[in-house]
mmCIF file of C-alpha atoms in Angstrom:
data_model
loop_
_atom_site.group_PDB
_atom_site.id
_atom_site.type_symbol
_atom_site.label_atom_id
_atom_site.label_comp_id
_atom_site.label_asym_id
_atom_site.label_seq_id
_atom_site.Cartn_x
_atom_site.Cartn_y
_atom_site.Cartn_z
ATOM 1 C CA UNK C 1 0.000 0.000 0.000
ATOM 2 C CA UNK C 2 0.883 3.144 -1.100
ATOM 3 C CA UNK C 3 4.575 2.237 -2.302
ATOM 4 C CA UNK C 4 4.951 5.324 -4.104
ATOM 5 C CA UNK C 5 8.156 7.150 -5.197
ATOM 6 C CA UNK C 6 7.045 10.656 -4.157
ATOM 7 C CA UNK C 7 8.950 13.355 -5.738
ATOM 8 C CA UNK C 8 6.731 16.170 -2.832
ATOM 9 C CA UNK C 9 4.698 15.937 -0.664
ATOM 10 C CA UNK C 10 1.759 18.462 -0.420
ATOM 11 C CA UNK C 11 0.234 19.245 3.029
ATOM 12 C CA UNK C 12 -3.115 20.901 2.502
ATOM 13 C CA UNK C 13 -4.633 19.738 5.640
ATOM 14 C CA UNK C 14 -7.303 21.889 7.235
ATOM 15 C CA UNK C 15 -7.916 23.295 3.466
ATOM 16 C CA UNK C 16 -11.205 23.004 2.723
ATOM 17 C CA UNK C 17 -12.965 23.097 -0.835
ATOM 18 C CA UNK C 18 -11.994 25.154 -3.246
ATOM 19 C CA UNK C 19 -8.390 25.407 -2.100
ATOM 20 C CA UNK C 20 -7.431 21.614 -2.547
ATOM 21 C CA UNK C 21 -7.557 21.548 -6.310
ATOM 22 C CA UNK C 22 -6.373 25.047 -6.585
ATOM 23 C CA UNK C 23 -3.608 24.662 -4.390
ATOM 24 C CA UNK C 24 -2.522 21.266 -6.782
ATOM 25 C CA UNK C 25 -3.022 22.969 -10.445
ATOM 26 C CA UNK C 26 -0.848 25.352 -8.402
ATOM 27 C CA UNK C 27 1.930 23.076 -7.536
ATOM 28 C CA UNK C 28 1.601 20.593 -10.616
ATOM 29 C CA UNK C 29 3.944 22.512 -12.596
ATOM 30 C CA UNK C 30 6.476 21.798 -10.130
ATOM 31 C CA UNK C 31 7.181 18.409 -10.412
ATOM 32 C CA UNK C 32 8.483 17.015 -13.536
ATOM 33 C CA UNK C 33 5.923 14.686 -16.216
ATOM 34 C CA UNK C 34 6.008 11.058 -14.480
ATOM 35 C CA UNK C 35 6.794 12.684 -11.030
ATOM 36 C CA UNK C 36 3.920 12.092 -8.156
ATOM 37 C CA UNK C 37 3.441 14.022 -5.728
ATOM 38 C CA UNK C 38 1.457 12.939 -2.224
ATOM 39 C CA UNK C 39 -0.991 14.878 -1.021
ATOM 40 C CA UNK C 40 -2.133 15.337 2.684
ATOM 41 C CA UNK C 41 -5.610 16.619 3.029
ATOM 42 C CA UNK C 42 -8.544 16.318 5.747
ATOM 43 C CA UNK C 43 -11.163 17.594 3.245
ATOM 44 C CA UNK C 44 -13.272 14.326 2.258
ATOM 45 C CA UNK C 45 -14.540 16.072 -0.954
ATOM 46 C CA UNK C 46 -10.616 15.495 -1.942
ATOM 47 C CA UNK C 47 -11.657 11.797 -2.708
ATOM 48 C CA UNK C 48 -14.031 12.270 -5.015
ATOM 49 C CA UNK C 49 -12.756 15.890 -6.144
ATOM 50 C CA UNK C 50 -8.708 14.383 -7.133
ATOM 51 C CA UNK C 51 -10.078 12.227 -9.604
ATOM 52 C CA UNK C 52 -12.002 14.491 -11.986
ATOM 53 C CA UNK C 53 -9.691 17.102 -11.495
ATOM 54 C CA UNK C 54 -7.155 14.947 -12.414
ATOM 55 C CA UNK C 55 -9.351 13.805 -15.452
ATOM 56 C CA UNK C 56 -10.006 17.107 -16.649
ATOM 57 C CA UNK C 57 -6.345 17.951 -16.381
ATOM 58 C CA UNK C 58 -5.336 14.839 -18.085
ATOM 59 C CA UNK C 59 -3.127 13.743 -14.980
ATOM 60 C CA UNK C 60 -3.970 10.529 -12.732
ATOM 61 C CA UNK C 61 -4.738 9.816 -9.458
ATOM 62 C CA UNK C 62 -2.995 6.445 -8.449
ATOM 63 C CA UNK C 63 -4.045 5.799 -5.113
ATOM 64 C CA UNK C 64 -6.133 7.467 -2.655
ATOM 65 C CA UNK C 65 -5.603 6.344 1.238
ATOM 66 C CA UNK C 66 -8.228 7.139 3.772
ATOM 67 C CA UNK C 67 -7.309 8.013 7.355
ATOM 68 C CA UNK C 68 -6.350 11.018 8.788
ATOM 69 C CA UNK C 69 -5.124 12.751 6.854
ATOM 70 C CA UNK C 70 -6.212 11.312 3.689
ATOM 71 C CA UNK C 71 -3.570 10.497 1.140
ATOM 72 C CA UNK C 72 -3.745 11.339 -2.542
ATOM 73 C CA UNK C 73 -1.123 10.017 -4.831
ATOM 74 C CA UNK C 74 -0.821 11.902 -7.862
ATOM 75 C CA UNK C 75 0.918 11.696 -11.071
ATOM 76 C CA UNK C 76 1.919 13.960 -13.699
ATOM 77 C CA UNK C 77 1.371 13.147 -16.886
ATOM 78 C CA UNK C 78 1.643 16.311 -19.096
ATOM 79 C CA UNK L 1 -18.381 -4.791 -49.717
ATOM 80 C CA UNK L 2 -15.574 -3.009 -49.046
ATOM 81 C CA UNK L 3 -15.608 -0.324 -51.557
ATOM 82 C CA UNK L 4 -19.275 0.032 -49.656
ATOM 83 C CA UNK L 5 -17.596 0.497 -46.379
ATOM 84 C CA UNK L 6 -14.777 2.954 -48.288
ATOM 85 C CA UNK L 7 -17.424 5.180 -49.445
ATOM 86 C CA UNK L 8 -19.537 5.463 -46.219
ATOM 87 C CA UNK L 9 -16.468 6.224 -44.656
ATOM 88 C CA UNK L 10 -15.322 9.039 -47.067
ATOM 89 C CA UNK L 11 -19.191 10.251 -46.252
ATOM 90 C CA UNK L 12 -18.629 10.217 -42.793
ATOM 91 C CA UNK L 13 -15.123 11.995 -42.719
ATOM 92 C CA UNK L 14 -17.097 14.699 -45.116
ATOM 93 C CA UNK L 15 -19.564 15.174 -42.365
ATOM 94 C CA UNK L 16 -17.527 15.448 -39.630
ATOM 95 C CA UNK L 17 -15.288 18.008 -41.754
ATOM 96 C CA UNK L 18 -18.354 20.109 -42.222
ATOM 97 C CA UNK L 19 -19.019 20.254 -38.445
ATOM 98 C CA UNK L 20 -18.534 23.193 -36.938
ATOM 99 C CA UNK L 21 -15.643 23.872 -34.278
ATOM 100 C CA UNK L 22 -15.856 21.633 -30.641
ATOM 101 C CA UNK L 23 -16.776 24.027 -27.638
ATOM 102 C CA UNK L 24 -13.800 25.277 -25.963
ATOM 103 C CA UNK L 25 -12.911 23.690 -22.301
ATOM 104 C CA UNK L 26 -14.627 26.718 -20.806
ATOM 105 C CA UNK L 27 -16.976 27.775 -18.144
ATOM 106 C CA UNK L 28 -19.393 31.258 -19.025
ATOM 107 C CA UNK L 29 -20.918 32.028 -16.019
ATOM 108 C CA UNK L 30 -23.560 34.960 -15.145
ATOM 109 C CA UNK L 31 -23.191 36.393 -11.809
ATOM 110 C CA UNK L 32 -26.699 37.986 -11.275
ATOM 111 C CA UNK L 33 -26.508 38.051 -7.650
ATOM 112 C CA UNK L 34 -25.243 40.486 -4.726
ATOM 113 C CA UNK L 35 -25.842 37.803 -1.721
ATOM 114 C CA UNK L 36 -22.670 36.283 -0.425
ATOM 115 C CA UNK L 37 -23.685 33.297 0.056
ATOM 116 C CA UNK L 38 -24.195 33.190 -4.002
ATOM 117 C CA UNK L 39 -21.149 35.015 -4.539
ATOM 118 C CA UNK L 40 -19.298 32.889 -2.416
ATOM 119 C CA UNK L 41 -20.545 29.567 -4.860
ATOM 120 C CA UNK L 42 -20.059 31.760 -7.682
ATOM 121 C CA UNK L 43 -16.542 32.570 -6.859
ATOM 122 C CA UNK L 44 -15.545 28.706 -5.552
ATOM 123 C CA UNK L 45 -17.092 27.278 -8.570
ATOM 124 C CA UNK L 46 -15.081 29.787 -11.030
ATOM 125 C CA UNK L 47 -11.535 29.393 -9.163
ATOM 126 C CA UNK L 48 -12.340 25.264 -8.970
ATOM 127 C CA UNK L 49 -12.916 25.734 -12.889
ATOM 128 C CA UNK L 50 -9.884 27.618 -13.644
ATOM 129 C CA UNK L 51 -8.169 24.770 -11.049
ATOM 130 C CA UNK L 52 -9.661 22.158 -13.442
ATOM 131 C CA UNK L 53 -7.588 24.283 -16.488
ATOM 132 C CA UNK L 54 -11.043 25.608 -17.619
ATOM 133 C CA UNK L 55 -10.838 29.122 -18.938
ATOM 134 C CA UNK L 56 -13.593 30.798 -16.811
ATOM 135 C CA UNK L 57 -15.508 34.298 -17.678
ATOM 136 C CA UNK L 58 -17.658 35.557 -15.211
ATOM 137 C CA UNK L 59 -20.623 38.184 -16.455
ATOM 138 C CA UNK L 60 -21.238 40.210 -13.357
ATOM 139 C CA UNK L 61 -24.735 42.227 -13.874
ATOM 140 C CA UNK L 62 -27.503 43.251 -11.907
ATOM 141 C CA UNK L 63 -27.050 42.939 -7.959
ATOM 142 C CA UNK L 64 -23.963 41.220 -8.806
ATOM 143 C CA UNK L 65 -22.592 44.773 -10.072
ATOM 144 C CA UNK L 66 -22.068 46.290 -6.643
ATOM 145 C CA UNK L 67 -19.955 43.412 -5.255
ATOM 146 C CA UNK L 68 -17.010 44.474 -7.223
ATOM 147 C CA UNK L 69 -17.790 48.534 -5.658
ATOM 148 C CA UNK L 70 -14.375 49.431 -4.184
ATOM 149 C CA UNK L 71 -15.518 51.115 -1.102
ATOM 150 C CA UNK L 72 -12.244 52.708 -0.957
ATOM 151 C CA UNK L 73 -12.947 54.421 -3.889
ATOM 152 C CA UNK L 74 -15.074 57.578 -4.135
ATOM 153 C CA UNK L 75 -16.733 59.076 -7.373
ATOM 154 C CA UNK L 76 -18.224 62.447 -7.368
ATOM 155 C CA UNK L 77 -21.052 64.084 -10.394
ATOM 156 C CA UNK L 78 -24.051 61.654 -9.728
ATOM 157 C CA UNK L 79 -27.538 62.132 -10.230
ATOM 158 C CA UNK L 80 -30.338 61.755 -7.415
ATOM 159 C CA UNK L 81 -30.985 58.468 -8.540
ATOM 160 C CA UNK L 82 -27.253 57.034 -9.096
ATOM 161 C CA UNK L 83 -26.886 58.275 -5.295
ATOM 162 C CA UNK L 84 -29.931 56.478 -4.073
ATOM 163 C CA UNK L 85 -28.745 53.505 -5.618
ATOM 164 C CA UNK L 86 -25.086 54.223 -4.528
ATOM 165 C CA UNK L 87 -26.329 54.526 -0.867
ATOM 166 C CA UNK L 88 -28.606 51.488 -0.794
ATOM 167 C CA UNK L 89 -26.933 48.419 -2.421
ATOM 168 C CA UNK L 90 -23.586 47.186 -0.237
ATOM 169 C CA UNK L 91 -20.380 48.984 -1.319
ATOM 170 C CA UNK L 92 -18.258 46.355 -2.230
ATOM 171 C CA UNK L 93 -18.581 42.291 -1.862
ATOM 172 C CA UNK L 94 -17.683 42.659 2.316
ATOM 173 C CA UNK L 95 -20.785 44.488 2.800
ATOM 174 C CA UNK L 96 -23.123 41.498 0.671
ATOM 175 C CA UNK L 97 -25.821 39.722 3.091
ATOM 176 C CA UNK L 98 -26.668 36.151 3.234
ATOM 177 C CA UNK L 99 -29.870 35.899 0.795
ATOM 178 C CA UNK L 100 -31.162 33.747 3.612
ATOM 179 C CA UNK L 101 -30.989 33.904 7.842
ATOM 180 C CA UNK L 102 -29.228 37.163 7.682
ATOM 181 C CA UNK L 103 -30.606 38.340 10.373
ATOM 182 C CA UNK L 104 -29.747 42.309 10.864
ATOM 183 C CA UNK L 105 -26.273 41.249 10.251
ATOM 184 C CA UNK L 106 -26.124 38.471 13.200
ATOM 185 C CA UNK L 107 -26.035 35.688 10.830
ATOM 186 C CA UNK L 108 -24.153 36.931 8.010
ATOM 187 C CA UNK L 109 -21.552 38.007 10.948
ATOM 188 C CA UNK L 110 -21.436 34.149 11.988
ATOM 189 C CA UNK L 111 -21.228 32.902 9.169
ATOM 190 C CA UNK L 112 -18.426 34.965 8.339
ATOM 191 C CA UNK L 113 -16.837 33.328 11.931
ATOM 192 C CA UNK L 114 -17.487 30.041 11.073
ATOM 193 C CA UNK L 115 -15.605 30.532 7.749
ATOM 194 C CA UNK L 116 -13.119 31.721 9.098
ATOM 195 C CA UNK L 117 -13.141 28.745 12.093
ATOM 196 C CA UNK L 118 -12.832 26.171 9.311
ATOM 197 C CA UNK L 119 -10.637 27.822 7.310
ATOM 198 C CA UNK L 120 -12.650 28.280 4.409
ATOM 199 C CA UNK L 121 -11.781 30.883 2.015
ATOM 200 C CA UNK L 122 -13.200 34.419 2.060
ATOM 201 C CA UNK L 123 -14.529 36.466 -0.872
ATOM 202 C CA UNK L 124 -11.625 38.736 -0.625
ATOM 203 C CA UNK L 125 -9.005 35.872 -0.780
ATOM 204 C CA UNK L 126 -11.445 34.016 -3.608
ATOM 205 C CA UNK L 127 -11.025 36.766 -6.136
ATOM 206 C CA UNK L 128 -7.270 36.817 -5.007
ATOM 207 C CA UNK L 129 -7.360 33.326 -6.555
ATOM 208 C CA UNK L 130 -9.521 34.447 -9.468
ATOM 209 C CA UNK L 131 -6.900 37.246 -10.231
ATOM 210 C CA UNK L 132 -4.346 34.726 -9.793
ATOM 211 C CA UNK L 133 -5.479 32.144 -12.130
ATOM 212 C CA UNK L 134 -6.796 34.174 -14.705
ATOM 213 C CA UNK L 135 -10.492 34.360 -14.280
ATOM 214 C CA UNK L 136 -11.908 37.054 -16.534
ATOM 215 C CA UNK L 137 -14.738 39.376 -15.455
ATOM 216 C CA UNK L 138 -16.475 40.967 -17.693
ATOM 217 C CA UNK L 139 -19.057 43.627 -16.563
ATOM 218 C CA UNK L 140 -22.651 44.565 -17.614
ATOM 219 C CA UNK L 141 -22.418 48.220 -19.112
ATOM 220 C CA UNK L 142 -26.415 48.200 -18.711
ATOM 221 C CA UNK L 143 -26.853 47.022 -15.250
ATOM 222 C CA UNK L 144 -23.552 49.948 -14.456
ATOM 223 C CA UNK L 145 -25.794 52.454 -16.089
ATOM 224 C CA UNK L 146 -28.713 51.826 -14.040
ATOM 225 C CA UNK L 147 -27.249 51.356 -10.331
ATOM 226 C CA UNK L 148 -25.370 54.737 -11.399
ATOM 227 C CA UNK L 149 -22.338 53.074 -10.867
ATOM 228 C CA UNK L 150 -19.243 54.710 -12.861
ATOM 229 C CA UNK L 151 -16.031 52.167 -13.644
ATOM 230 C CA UNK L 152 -13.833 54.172 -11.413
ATOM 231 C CA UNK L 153 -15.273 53.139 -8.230
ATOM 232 C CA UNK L 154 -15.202 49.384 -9.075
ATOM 233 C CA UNK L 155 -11.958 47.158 -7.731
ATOM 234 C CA UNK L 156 -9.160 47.269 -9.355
ATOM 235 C CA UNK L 157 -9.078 43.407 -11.324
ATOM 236 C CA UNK L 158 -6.722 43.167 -14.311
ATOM 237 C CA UNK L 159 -8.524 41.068 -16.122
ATOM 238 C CA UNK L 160 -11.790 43.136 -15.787
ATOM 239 C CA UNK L 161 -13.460 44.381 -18.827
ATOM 240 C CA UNK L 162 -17.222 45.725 -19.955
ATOM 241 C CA UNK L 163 -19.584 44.576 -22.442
ATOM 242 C CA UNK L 164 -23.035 44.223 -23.188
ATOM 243 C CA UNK L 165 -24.989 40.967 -23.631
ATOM 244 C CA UNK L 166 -23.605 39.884 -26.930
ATOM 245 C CA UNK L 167 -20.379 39.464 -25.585
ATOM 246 C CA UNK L 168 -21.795 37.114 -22.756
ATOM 247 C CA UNK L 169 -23.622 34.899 -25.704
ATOM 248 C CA UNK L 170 -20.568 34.819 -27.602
ATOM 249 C CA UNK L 171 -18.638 33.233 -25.073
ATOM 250 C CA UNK L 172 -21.492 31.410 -24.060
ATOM 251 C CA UNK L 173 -21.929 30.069 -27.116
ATOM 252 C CA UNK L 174 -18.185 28.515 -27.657
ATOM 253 C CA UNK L 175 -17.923 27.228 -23.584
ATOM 254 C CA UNK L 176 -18.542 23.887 -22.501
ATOM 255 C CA UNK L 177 -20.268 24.894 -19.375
ATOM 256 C CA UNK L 178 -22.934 27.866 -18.800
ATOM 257 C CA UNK L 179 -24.330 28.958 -15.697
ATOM 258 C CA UNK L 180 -26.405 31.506 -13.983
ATOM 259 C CA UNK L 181 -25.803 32.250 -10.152
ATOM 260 C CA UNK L 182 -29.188 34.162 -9.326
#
């Protein structure tokens, strides 16, 4: 579980919606295509909220671990 | 048979040719409101877009006009009317009221506390993010003209412009998303 080589680490805990996804389109761009980055949030709208943004980014979510905090593995792809 | 299949498929590839242009990844939104609570979803639904790298242009007209009043700013040479107007909507999006359970300011004040309890973004750091990620706002030159309002007592927004309501179908009309906040 969650055997991910994490190029950052993103703590947006206590963030609640919209900062999340603004706070990741932020920080995409600073991680190189193929890098993921783990992300640390306590908002449970992240669950469902990582996955389309990452859709309608074209990136992908590969794992998303519940507990507190939750953790979002993300990948970028372009 | 599959000359048959050639030809239906040169038919189709004429067709889709012909169509016109895909809709841009864009959200047109019309702000019509000048409650917080609907500028609040208005602005969190804009900056998510722009998040989701959605071009976003908001239309702000009507009520939703005198939430981008600078109320640091101060225009002189108005009519009885503009003044009237000037005097009773809120100057500026911190003086907006909850549409609902305001309350003579009690519960727009705790809602404003519980925001700020759970961290929740205000309007004033929401159109920081706007600004920030390129959110357009474009501004109804009729609704101005009625409320009195002139452009040099709105906020300053770089990305702020005014139009009329062929602009707003225009972009409309190419977006992938529409929306009215009312």
């Amino acid at each position: 579980m969650s055997n991910h080589d994490v190029a950052k680490t993103l703590d947006l805990k206590g963030l609640p919606c919209p900062m999340p996804v603004v706070k990741m389109s932020q920080e995409i761009g600073s991680v190189s295509v193929g890098q993921i980055i783990e992300v640390l949030t306590t908002d449970p709208g992240s669950i469902s909220d990582f996955p389309a943004w990452a859709k309608s980014t074209g990136n992908e979510v590969l794992e998303t671990v519940q507990g507190d905090p939750i953790k979002i593995y993300v990948k970028r792809l372009k | 048979m599959s000359a048959d299949v050639e030809t239906q498929l040169a038919e189709l590839r004429a067709k889709v040719d012909a169509m016109p242009a895909g809709k841009e990844n864009k959200l047109a939104m019309i702000v019509l409101s000048g409650d917080l609570d609907k500028l609040l979803a208005a602005m969190i639904i804009a900056t998510g877009a722009a998040a989701m790298g959605m071009k976003v242009v908001q239309f702000f007209t009507f009520w939703g006009t005198a939430a981008l009043r600078d109320p640091k700013k101060k225009v002189g040479g108005k009519d009885f009317m503009s003044k009237m107007f000037g005097w009773m909507l809120p100057k500026g999006r911190n003086k907006t009221k909850l549409s609902q359970m305001h309350m003579a300011g009690m519960g727009t004040s705790m809602l404003k506390g519980l925001m700020k309890k759970k961290n929740a973004p205000s309007l004033d750091q929401l159109f920081e993010i706007a600004e920030m990620t390129g959110v357009e706002i474009k501004v109804c030159e009729m609704s101005m003209g009625l409320m009195g309002f002139k452009r040099e007592e709105l906020i300053d927004y770089p990305n702020m412009d005014f139009c009329g309501v062929a602009t707003f179908l225009a972009e409309a009309q190419e977006s992938s998303i529409q929306m009215i906040i009312s």
